[in-house]
Tab-separated table of C-alpha atoms and ligand atoms in Angstrom:
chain	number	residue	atom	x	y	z
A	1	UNK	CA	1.392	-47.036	29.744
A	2	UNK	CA	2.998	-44.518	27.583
A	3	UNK	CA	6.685	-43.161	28.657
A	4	UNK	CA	7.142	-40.187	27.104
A	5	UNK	CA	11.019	-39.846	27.824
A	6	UNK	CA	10.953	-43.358	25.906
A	7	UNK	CA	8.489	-43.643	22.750
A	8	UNK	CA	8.101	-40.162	22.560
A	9	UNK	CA	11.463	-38.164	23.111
A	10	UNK	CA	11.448	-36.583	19.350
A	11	UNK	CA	7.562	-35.152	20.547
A	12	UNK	CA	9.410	-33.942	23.913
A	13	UNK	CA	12.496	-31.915	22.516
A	14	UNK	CA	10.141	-30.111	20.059
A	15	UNK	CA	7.433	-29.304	22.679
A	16	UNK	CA	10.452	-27.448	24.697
A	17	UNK	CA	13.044	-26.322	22.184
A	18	UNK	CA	13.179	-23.007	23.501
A	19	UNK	CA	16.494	-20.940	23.926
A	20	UNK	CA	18.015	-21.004	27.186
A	21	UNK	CA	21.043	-19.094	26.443
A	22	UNK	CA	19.955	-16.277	28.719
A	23	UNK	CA	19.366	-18.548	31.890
A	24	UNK	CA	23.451	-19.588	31.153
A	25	UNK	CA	24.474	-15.915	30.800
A	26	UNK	CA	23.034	-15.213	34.371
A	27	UNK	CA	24.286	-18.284	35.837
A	28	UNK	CA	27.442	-17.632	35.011
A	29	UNK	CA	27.332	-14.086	35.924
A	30	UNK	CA	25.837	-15.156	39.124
A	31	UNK	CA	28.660	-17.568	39.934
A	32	UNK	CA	31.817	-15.915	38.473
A	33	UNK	CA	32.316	-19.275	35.726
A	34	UNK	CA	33.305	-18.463	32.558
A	35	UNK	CA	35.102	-21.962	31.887
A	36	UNK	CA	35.046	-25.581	33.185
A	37	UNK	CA	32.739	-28.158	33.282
A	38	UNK	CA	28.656	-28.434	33.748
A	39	UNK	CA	26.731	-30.887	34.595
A	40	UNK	CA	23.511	-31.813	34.311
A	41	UNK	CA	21.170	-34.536	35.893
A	42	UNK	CA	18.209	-35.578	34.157
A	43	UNK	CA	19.603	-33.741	31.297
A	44	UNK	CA	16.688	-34.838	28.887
A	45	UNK	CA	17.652	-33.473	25.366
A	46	UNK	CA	20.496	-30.931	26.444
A	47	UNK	CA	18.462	-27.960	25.823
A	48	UNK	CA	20.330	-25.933	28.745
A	49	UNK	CA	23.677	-27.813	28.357
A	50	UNK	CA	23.126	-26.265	24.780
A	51	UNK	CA	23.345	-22.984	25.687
A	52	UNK	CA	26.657	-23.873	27.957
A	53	UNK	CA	28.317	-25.404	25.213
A	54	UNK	CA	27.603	-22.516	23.184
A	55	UNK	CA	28.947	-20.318	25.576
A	56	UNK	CA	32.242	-23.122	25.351
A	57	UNK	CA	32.154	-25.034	28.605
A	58	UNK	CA	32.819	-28.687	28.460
A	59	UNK	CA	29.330	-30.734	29.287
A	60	UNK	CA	28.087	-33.412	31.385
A	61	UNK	CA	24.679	-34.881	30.690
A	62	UNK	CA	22.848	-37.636	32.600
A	63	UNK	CA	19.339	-39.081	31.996
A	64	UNK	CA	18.169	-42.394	32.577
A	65	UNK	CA	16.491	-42.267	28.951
A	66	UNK	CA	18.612	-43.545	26.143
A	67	UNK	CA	16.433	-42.216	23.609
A	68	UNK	CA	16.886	-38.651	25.379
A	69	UNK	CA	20.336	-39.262	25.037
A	70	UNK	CA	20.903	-40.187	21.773
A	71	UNK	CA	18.454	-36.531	20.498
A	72	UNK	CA	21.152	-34.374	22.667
A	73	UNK	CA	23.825	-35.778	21.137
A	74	UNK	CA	22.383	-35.445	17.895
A	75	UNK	CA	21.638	-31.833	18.178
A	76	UNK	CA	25.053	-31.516	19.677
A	77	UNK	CA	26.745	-33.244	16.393
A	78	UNK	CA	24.802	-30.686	14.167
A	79	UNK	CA	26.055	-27.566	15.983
A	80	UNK	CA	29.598	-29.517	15.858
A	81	UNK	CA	29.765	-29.616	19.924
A	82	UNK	CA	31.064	-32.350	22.302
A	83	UNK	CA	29.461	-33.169	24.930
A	84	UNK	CA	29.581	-36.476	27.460
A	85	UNK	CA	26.152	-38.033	27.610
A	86	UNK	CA	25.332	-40.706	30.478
A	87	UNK	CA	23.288	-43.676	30.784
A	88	UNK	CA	22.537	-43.843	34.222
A	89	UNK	CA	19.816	-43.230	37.330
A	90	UNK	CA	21.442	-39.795	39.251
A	91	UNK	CA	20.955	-41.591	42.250
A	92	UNK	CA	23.939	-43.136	41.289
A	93	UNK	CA	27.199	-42.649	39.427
A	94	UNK	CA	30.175	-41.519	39.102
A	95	UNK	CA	32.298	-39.616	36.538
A	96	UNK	CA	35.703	-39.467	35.594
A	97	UNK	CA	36.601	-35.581	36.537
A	98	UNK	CA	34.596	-33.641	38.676
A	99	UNK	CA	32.289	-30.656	37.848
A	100	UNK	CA	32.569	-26.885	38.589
A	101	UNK	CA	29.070	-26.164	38.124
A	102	UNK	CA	25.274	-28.222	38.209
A	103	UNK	CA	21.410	-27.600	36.746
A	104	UNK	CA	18.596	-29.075	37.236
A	105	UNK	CA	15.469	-26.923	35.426
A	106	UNK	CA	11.600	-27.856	35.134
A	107	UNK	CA	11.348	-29.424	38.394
A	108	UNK	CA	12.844	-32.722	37.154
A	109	UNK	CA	13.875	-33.097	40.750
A	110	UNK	CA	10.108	-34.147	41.714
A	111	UNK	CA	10.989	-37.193	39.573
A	112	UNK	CA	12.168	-38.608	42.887
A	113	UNK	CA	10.090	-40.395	44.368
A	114	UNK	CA	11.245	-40.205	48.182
A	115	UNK	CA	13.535	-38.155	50.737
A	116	UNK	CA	15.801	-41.135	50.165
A	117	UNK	CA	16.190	-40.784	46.861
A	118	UNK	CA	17.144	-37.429	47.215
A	119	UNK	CA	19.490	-37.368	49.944
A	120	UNK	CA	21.068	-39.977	47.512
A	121	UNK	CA	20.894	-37.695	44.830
A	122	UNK	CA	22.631	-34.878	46.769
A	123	UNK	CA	25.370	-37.376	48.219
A	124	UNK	CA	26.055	-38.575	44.584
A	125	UNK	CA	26.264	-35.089	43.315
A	126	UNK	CA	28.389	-34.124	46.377
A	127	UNK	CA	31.221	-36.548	44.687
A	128	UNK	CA	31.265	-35.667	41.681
A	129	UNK	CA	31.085	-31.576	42.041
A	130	UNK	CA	34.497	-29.573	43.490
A	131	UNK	CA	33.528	-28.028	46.694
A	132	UNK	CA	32.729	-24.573	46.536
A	133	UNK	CA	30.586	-25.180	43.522
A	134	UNK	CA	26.874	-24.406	42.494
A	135	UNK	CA	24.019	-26.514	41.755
A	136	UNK	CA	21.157	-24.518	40.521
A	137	UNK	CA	17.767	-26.328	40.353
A	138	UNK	CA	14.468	-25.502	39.269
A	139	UNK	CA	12.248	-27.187	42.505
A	140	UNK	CA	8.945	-25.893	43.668
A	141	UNK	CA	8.239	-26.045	47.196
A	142	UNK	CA	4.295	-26.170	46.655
A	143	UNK	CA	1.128	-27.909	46.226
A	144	UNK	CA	0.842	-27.278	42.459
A	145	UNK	CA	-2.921	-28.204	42.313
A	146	UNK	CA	-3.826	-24.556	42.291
A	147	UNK	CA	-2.150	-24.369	39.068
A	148	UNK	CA	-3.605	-23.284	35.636
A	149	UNK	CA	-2.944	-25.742	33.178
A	150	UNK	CA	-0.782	-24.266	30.155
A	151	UNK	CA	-0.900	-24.475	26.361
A	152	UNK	CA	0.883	-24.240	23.515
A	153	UNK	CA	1.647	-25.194	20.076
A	154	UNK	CA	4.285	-26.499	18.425
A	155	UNK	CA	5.865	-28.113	15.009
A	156	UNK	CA	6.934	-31.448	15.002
A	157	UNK	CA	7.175	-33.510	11.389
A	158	UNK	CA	5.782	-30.863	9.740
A	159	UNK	CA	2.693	-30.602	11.861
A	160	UNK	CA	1.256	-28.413	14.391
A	161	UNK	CA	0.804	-29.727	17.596
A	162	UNK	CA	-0.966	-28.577	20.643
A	163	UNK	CA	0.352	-29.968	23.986
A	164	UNK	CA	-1.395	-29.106	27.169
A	165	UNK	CA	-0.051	-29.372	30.875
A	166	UNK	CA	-1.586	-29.837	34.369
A	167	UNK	CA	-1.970	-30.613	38.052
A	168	UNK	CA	-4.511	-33.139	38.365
A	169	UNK	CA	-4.205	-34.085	41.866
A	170	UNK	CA	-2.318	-33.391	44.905
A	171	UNK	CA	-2.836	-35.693	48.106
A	172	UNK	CA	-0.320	-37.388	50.460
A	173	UNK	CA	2.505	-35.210	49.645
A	174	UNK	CA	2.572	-36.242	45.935
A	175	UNK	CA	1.253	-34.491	42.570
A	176	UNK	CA	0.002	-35.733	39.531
A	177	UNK	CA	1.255	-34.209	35.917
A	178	UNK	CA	-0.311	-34.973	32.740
A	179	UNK	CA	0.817	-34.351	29.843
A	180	UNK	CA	-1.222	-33.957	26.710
A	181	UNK	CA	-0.701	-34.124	22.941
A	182	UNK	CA	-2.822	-33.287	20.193
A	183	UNK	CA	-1.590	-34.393	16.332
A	184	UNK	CA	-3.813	-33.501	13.440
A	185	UNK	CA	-5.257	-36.864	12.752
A	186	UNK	CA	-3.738	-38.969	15.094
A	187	UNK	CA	-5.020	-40.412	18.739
A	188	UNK	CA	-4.217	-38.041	21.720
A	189	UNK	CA	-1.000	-39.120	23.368
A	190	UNK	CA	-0.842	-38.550	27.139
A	191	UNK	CA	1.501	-39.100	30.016
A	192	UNK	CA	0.867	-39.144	33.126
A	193	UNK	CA	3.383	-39.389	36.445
A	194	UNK	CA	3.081	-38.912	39.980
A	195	UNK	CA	5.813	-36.513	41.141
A	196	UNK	CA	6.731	-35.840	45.100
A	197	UNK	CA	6.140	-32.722	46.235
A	198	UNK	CA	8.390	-30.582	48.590
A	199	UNK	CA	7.431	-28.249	51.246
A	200	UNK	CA	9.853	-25.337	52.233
A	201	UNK	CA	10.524	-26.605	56.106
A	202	UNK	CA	10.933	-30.594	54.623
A	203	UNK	CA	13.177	-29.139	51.823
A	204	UNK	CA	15.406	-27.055	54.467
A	205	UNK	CA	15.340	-30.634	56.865
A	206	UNK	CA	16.674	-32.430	53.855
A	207	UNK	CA	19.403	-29.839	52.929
A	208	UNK	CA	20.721	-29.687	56.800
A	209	UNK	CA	21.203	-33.367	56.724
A	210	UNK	CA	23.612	-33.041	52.955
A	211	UNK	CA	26.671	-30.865	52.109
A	212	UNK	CA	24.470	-28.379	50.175
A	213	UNK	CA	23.041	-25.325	51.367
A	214	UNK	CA	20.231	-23.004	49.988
A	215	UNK	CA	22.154	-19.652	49.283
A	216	UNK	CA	19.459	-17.832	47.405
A	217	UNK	CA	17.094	-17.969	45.205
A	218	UNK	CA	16.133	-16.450	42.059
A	219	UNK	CA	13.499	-15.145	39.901
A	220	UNK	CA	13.216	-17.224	36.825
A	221	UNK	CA	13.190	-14.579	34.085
A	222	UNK	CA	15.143	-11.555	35.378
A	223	UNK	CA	17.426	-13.360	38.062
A	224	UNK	CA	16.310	-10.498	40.385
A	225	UNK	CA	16.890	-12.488	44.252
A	226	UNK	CA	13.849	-13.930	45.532
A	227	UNK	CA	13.399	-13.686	49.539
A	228	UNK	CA	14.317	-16.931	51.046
A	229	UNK	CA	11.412	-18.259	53.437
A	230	UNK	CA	7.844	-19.829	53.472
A	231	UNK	CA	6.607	-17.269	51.244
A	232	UNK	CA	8.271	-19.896	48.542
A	233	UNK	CA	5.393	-22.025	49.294
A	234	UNK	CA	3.611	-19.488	46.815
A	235	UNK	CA	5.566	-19.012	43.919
A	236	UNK	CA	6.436	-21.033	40.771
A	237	UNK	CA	9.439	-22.115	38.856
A	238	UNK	CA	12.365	-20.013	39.998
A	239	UNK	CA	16.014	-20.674	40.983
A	240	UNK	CA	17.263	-22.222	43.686
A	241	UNK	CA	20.905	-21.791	44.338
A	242	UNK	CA	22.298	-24.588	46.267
A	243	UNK	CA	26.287	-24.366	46.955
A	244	UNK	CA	28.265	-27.289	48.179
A	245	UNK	CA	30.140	-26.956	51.259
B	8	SAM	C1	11.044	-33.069	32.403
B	8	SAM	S1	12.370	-33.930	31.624
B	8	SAM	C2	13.562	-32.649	31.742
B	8	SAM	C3	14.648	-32.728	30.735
B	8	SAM	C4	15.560	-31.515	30.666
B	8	SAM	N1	16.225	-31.260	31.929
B	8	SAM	C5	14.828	-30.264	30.206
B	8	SAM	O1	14.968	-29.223	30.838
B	8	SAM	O2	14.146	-30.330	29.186
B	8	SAM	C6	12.871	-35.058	32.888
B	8	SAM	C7	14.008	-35.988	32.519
B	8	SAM	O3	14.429	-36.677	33.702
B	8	SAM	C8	14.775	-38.006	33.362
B	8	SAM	N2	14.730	-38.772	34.619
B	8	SAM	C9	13.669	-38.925	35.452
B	8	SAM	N3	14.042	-39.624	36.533
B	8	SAM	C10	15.367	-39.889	36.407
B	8	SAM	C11	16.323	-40.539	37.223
B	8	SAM	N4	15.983	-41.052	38.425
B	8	SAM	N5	17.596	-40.643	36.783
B	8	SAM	C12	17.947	-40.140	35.572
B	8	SAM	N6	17.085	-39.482	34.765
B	8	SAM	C13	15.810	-39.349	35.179
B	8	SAM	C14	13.768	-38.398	32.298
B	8	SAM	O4	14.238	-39.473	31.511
B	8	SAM	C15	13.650	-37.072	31.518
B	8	SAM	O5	14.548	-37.031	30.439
């Protein structure tokens, strides 16, 4: 079974090399940081750490991927930036000095599998994040099999390629994402991953039980506040600002 974050992580950061420098501008506007140190968990290729460094805050990436890894750093060497890149699951670890400020786009967070995991998660964050600080994540509290799949192209090795991504399924409180490549000439690549899904009241239960809670929530391209109740249950990729008590 193919894993994309592992024999295909060059076909990954090309399919979403997008700016994100924006989305950093209005986080930091949002919480007052102009210096100190991000972090990110499942930090894939460092596309949004990126566009902190850029802005010159110190960086903290974590993926389990190596492969991942090793591209961020890369694209870090080449814009002569330093960033810290970790091996690890973000169930679990622990850094050196804490961090004034976490992200979490794309809904990476579905990648856990269970409210265990994620209480984990939140605890492990909790310890390595000065109170008082922000963790801004990218979660949908919704069934995503409604969704429209998406499209769209992109050059990787000098080709064109078209990658295409949906919702196949959604039953017993878990989705299913596939992810589909075509290369001119070459057999379709897909991946495919069953991701948990979140509804608003079981998201709020979790939060009560960690030291986060929801402070607002955002609108994905214009940061404009988003009301804060089941009405979330509708909407797609926007901001959740979680702050850390
Ligand atoms: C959809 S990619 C997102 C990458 C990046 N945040 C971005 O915006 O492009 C999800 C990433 O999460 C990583 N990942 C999934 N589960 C993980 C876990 N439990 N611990 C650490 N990394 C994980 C994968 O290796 C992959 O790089």
């Amino acid at each position: 079974m193919v894993d994309l974050y592992k024999d295909y992580s060059g076909l990954y950061d090309a399919a979403f090399n997008w700016n994100d420098e924006n989305q950093a501008v209005a986080i930091c506007e949002l919480t007052g940081l102009n210096k100190g140190r991000v972090l990110e968990p499942m930090c894939g290729t460092g596309r949004l750490l990126r566009a902190f460094a850029t802005k010159g805050f110190q960086t903290v990436g974590i993926d389990k991927s190596e492969q991942m890894l090793a591209i961020a750093e890369e694209h870090y060497l080449s814009a002569g930036f330093q960033g810290t890149w970790i091996k690890s699951n973000v169930t679990d670890f622990a850094l050196e000095n804490p961090c004034n400020l976490a992200v979490c786009p794309l809904n990476s967070l579905k990648y856990l599998p269970s409210s265990g995991a994620m209480e984990k998660h939140l605890s492990t964050l909790s310890c390595n994040l000065y109170p008082g600080s922000s963790y801004f994540i990218q979660l949908d509290l919704s069934q995503s099999a409604k969704i429209e799949k998406e499209s769209w192209e992109f050059e990787f090795e000098g080709q064109q390629v078209l990658i295409t991504w949906s919702c196949t399924d959604c039953t017993d409180g878990f989705e299913t994402h596939l992810t589909h490549f075509e290369i001119p000439g070459k057999k379709a690549i897909e991946y495919e991953k069953r991701m948990k899904t979140w509804s608003f009241s079981e998201w709020l239960d979790l939060l009560n039980r960690s030291s986060f809670e929801l402070s607002a929530v955002y609108d994905l391209n214009n940061f404009s506040q988003i009301v804060v109740d089941e009405s979330l249950e509708h909407k797609r990729l926007y901001w959740q600002q979680l702050t850390l008590g």
